[in-house]
XYZ file of C-alpha atoms in Angstrom:
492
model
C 0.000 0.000 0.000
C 1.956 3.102 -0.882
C 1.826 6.600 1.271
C 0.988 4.907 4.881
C -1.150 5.403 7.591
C 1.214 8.023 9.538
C 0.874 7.955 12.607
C 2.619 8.647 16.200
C 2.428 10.728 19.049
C 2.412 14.340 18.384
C 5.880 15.402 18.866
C 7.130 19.289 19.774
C 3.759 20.338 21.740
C 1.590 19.875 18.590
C -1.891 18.901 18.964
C -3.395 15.932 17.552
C -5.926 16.756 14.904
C -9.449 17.184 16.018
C -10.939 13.737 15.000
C -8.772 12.100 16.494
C -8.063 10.443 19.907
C -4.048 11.294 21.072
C -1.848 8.454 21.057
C -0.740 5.954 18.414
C -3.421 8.169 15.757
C -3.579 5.132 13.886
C -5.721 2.074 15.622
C -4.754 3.022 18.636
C -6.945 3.979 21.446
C -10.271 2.268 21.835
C -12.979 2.449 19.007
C -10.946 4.529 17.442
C -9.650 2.494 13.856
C -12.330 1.411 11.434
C -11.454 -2.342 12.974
C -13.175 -0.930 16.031
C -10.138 -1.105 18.202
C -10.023 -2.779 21.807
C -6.717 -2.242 22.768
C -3.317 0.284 22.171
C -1.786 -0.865 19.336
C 1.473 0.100 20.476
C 1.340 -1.390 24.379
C 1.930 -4.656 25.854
C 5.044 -6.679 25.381
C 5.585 -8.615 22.619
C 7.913 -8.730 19.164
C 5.260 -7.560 16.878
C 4.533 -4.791 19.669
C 8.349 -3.441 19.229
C 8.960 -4.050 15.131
C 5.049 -2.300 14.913
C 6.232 0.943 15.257
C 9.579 0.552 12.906
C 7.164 -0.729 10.011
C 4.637 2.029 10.488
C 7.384 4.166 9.784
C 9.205 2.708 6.840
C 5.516 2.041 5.175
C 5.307 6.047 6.018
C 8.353 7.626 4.309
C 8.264 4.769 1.678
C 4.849 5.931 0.856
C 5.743 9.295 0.802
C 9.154 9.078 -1.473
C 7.951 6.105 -3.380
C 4.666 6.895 -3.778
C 4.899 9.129 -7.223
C 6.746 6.651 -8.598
C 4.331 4.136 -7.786
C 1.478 6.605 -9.115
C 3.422 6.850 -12.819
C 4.127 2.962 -13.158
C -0.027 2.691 -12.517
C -0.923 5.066 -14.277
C 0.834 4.145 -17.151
C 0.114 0.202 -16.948
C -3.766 0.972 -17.331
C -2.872 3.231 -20.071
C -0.731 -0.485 -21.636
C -4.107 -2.407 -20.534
C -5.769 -1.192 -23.274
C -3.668 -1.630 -26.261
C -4.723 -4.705 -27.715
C -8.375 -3.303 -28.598
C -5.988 0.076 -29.806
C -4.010 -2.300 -32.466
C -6.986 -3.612 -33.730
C -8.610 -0.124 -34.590
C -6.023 1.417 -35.417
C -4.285 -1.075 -37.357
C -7.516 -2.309 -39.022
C -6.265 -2.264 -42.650
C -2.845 -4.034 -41.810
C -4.163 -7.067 -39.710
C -7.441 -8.182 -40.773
C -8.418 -9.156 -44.876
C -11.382 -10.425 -45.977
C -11.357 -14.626 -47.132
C -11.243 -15.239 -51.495
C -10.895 -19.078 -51.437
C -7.554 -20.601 -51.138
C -4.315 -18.555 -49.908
C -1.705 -18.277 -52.243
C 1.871 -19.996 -51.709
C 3.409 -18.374 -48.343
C 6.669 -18.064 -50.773
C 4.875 -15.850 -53.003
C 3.346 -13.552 -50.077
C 7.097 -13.515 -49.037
C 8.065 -12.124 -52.867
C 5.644 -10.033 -52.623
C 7.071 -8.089 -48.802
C 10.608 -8.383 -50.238
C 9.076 -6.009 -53.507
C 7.822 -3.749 -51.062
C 11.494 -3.727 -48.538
C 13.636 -4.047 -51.479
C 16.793 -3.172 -49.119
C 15.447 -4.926 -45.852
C 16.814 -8.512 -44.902
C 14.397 -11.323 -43.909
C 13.850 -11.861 -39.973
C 10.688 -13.737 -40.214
C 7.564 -15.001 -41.440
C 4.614 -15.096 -39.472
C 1.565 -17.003 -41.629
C -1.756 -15.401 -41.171
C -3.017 -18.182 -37.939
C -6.360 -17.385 -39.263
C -8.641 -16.650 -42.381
C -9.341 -12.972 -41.417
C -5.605 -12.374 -40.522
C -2.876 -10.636 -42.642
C 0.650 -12.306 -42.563
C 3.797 -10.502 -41.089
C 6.913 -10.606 -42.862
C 9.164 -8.817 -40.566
C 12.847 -7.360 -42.058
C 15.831 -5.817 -40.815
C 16.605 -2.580 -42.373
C 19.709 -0.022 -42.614
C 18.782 3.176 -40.636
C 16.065 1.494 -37.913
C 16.806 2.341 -34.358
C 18.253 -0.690 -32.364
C 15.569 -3.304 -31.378
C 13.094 -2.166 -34.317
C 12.309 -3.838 -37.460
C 10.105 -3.045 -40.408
C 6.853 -5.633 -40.940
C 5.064 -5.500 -43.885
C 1.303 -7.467 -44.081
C 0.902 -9.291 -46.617
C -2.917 -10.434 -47.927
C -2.568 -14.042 -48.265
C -5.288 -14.425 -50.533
C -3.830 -12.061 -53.510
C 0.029 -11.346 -51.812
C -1.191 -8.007 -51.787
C 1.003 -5.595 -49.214
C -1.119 -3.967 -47.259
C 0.836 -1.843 -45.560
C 4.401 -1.394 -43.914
C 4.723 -0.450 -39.646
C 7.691 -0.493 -37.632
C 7.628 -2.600 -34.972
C 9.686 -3.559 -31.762
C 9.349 -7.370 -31.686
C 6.145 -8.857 -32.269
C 4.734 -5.570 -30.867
C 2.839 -3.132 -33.439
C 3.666 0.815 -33.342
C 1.116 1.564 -30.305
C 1.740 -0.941 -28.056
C 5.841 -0.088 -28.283
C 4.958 3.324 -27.440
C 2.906 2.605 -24.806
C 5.132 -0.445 -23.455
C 8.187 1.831 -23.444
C 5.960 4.391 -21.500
C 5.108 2.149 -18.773
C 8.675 0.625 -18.633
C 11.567 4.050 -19.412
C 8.617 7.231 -20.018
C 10.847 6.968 -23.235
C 14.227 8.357 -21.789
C 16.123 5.175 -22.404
C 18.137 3.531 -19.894
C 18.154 6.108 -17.298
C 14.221 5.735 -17.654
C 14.186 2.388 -16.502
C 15.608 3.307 -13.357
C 11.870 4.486 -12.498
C 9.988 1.312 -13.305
C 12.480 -0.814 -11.282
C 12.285 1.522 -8.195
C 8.344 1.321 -8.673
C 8.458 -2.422 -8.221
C 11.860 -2.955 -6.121
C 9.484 -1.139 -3.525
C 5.595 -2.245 -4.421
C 6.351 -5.068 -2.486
C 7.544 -4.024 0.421
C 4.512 -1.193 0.621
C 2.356 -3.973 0.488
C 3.818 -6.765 2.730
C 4.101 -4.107 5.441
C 0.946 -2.199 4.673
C -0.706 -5.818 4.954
C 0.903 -6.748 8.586
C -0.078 -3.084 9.978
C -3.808 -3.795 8.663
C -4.627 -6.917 9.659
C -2.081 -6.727 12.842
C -3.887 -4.018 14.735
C -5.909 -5.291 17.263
C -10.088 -5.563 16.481
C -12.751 -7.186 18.021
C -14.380 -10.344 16.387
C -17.814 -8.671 15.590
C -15.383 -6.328 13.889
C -13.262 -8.623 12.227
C -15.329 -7.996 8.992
C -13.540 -4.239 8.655
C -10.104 -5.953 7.813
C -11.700 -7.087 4.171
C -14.286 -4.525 3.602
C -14.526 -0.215 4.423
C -15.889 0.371 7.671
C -19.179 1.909 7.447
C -19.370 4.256 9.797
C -15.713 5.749 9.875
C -15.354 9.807 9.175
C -12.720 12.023 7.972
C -9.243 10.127 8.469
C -10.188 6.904 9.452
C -12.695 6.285 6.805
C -9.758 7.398 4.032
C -7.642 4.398 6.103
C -10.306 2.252 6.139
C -10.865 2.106 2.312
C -6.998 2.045 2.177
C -6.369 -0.795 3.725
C -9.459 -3.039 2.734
C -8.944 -2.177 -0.752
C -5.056 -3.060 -0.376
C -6.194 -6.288 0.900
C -8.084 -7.568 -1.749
C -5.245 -6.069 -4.166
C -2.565 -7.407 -2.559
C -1.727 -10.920 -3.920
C -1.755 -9.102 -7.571
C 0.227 -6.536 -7.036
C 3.436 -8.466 -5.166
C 2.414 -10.314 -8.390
C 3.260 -7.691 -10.264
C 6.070 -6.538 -8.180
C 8.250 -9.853 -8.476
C 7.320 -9.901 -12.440
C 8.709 -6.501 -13.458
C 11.472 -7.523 -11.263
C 12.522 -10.320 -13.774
C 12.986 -8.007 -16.754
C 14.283 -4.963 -14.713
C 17.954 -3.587 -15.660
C 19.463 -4.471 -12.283
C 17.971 -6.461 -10.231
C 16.361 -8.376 -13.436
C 20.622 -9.366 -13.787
C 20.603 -10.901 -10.485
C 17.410 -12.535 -11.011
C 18.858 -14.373 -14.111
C 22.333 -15.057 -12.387
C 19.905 -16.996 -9.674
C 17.797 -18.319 -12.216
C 21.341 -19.685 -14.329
C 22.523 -21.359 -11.043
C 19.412 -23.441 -10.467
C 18.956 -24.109 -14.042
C 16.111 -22.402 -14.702
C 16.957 -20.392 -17.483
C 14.503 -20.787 -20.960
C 15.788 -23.296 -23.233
C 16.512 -22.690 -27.289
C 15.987 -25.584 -30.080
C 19.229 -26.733 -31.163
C 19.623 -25.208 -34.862
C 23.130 -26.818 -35.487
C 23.225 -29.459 -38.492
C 25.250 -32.450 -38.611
C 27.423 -33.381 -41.555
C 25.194 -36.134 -42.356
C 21.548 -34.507 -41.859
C 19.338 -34.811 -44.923
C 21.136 -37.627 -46.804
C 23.931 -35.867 -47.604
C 27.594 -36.656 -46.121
C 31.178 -36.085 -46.938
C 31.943 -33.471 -49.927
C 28.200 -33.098 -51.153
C 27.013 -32.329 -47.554
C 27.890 -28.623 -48.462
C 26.394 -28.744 -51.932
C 23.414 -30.214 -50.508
C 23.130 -27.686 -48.095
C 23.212 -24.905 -51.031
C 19.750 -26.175 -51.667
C 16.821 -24.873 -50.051
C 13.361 -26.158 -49.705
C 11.872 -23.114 -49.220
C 9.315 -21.494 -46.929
C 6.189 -23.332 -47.732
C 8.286 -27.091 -46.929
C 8.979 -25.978 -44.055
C 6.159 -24.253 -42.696
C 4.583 -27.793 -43.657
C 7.050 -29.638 -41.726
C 6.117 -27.853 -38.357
C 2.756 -28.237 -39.336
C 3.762 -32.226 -39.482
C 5.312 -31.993 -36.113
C 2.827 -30.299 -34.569
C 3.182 -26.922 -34.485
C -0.379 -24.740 -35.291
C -2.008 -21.374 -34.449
C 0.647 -18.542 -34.585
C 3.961 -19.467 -35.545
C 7.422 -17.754 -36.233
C 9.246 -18.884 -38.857
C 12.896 -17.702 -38.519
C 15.580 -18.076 -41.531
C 18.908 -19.943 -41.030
C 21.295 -17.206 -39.056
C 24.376 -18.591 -40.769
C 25.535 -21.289 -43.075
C 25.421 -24.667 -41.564
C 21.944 -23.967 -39.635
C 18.219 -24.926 -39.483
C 15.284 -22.766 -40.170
C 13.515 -22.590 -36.701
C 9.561 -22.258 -36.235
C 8.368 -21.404 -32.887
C 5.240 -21.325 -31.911
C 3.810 -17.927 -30.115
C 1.045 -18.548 -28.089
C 0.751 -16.875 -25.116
C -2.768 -16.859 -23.898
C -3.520 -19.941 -21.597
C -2.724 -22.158 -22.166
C 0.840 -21.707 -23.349
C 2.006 -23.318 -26.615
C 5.468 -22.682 -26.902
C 7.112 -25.024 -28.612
C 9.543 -24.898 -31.537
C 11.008 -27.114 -34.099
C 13.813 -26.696 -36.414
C 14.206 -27.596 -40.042
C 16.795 -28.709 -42.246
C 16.745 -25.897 -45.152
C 18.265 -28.557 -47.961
C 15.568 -31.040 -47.101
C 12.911 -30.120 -45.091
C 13.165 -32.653 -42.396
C 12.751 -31.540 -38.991
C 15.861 -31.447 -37.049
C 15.323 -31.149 -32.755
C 12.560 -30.737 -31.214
C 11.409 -28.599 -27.949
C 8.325 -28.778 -26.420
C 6.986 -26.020 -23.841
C 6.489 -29.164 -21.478
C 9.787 -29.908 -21.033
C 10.834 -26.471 -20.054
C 12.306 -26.441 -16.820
C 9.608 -25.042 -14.004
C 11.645 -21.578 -13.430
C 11.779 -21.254 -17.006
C 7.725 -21.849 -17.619
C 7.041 -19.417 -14.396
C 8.939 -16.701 -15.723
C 6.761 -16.936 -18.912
C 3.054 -17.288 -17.287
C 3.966 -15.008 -14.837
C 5.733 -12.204 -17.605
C 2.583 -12.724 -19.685
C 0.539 -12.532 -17.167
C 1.971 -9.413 -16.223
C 1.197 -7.931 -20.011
C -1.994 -9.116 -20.178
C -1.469 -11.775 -22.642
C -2.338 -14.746 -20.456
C -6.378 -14.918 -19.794
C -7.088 -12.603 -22.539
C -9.921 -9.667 -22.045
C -9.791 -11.523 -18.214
C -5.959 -10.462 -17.287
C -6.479 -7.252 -19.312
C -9.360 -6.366 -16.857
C -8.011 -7.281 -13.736
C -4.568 -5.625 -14.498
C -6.734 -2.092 -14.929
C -8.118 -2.781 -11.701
C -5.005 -3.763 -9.906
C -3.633 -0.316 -11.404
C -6.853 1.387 -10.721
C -6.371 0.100 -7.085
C -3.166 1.294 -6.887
C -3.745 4.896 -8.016
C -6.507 5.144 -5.372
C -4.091 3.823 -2.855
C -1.398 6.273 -3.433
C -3.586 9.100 -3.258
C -5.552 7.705 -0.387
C -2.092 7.667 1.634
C -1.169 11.406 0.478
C -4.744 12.367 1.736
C -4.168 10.620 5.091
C -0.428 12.519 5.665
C -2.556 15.782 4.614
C -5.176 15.041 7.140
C -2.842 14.553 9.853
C -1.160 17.902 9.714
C -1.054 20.455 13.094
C -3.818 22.247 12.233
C -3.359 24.213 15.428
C 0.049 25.291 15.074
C -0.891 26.032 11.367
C 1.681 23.204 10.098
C 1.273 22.296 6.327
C 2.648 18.925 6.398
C 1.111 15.293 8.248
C 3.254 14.643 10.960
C 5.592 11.249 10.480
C 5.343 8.392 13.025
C 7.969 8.688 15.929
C 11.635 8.394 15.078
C 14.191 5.453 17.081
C 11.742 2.806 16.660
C 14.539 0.723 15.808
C 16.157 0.824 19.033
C 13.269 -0.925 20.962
C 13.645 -4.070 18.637
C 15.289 -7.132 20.218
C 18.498 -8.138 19.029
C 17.072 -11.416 18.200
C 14.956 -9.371 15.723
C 17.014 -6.583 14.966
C 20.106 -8.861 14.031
C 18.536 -11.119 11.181
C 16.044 -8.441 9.969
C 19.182 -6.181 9.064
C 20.821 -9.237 7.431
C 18.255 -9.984 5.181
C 17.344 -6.225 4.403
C 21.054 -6.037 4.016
C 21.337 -9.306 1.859
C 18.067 -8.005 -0.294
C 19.005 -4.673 -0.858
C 22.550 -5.498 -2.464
C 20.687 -7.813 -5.109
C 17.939 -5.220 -5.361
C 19.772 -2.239 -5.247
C 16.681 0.177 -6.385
C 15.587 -1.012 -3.200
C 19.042 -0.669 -0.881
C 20.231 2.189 -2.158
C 16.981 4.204 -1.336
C 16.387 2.543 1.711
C 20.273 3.504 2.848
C 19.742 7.059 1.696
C 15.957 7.252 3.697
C 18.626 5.765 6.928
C 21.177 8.582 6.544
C 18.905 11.188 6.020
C 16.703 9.880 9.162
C 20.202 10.223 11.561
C 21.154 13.717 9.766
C 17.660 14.983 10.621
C 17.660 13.250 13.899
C 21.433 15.030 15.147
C 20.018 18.550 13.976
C 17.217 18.350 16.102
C 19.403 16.908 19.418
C 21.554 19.759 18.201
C 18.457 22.249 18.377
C 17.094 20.671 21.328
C 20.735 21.381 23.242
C 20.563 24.685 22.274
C 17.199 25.334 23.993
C 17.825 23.421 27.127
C 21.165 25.643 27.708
């Protein structure tokens, strides 16, 4: 849950807010949280009563700093949720044709691309997977900014070009735009930094927004509040209320989401795939190497042999043989000695993923690699990656990612209206006040020791999460030794 319920004793002589009872200011005093409260929050002995207070202040300032970034990564995923029903309105005349009969040879429809990218080299061929879809011939071409390519869609009933669009992958002008919105706000490399701070600290908002929820004390007839707004609340506590019932329900998606854009993020997405490489979990590639002997052909007419090529249509048919349907990939031979390779690219649920490749001088298929015998880090990364993108469940995942993001918007400025709320309205202060500093020092060392291990241990493999969190500590004690420097002053 991003900016937190803030809350502490009023520090410096300033007066709690008028709604609310003094003490904790979060659930706190009796009948006083949405949970209808029985007992201080804060009292009594206990672990969870000493690392409380040290959470509600993390989830605070994390809230606060992290928050906008938070806000743009939302805001700019439910603008991506949409862009599959964008491509096919916009796009229209490129992707969909209307059936004549019989499609002509896939070769010719290739002919026919090449005409219209006379200086572009081949990268693939994707055949229309239905009778209303265009094919995509996809080239290479001198001048294109690095990861684009230039597709041209090809009528397969008349090899008619219907058009040319650059695209980034198998991704069509609109959904690049957007998807480099959501991931850099198009500024590159230094952009990304924003995206991975967003989700290097989603999850920790939420797993510590969650145990300051459903920790606080309630009674059982009350119980009820934890899932759902609390009725009767006013002013503060009903903003807190809806914050933290609506963080419930989100939760489990967005720490979803979190670990997800983790896997593809710039730094910690290395260490991911360092971890992933050490426990073999890494995705898999068909073998494309030919042997001397492949095809019928050996010694000195092996290389004449391989001169030869079947061409497109042979092979296509051969993954058809082998089992490959729906959308496929057809990729040329890289480099002499090589196999065509035709992947299939499925990604809705559930996954087909397999891929085949093909001798070019005969047409027989080669290897084999079936999505099934991917190894199970490999096939999470994929669900949970398309998943993220809204590829998996179709119009379902698109829907429930806008209301994850929807969720999150709400939450972030639900948290920002809480901090406002809290601010010394007596003393005329403009800003909530922050829960009570040195919470850290009441933790036992049997909880203090191993929680600053593993925060350490995270933060150097997520460092968009430890370098934040180290500058939010520094800053803390600098603010901390001016004000024992102030308060000094006064007492002399």
């Amino acid at each position: 849950m991003a900016a937190s319920r803030s809350t502490s004793v009023a520090s410096e002589g300033t007066a709690a807010p008028p709604d609310e009872a003094p003490g904790d200011g979060d659930l706190s005093a009796a009948g006083d949280g949405p949970g209808g409260v029985t007992a201080n929050a804060s009292a009594g002995p206990g672990t969870w009563c000493s690392l409380r207070p040290l959470l509600l202040r993390l989830h605070f300032y994390a809230g606060i700093l992290v928050g906008p970034f938070l806000l743009v990564a939302a805001l700019t995923g439910l603008a991506y949720t949409a862009a599959p029903q964008l491509e096919s309105v916009l796009y229209q005349h490129e992707l969909k044709v209307t059936p004549r009969g019989d499609a002509t040879p896939l070769a010719s429809q290739v002919a026919a691309a090449r005409r219209a990218v006379p200086d572009g080299t081949l990268v693939s061929v994707s055949p229309a997977p239905g009778r209303t879809d265009s094919t995509r011939v996809v080239f290479d071409r001198p001048g294109l900014p690095a990861g684009t390519t230039l597709t041209a869609f090809v009528n397969p009933y008349d090899h008619k070009v219907l058009g040319t669009l650059r695209t980034n992958g198998q991704w069509l002008p609109v959904r690049a735009w957007l998807d480099d919105l959501h991931r850099t706000l198009h500024l590159g490399d230094l952009g990304r930094n924003y995206s991975e701070m967003a989700a290097s600290w989603l999850w920790v908002e939420v797993l510590g927004g969650l145990a300051l929820w459903i920790g606080a004390p309630r009674t059982r007839q009350r119980l009820r509040t934890v899932v759902l707004p609390h009725r009767g609340a006013k002013g503060r506590r009903r903003t807190m209320s809806w914050h933290g019932a609506v963080g419930v329900w989100a939760s489990v998606g967005l720490l979803g989401l979190s670990a997800t854009g983790l896997t593809w993020s710039a730094h910690a997405g290395a260490s991911i795939g360092e971890l992933k490489d050490a426990l073999g979990g890494n995705t898999p590639a068909v073998s494309t190497a030919l042997a001397p002997g492949d095809g019928g052909a050996s010694g000195a007419s092996s290389g004449a042999a391989r001169t030869k090529d079947v061409g497109i249509d042979a092979v296509a048919a051969a993954a058809h043989g082998a089992g490959l349907r729906g959308l496929v990939v057809i990729s040329p031979p890289v480099k002499a000695g090589s196999a065509y390779v035709v992947k299939e690219n499925t990604r809705s649920w559930p996954e087909r993923q397999d891929s085949v490749a093909v001798d070019p001088a005969t047409g027989k298929v080669t290897a084999t690699l079936k999505f099934d015998d991917y190894p199970v880090l490999a096939k999470l990364t994929r669900w949970g990656v398309d998943a993220h993108m809204g590829l998996l469940f179709g119009l379902a995942n698109q829907i429930v990612l806008a209301l994850l993001a929807v969720g999150l918007i709400v939450m972030v400025l639900w948290g920002y209206r809480m901090w406002w709320l809290r601010r010394p309205t007596r003393s005329g202060g403009a800003l909530g006040r922050a829960p009570a500093r040195g919470a850290w020092r009441r933790l036992p060392g049997r909880v203090l020791a191993p929680a600053a291990v593993a925060t350490a241990v995270v933060g150097y493999y997520v460092p968009l999460f430890g370098l934040p969190l180290l500058a939010f500590l520094l800053a803390d004690l600098a603010v901390g030794a001016v004000r024992r420097r102030r308060g000094e002053r006064v007492a002399r």
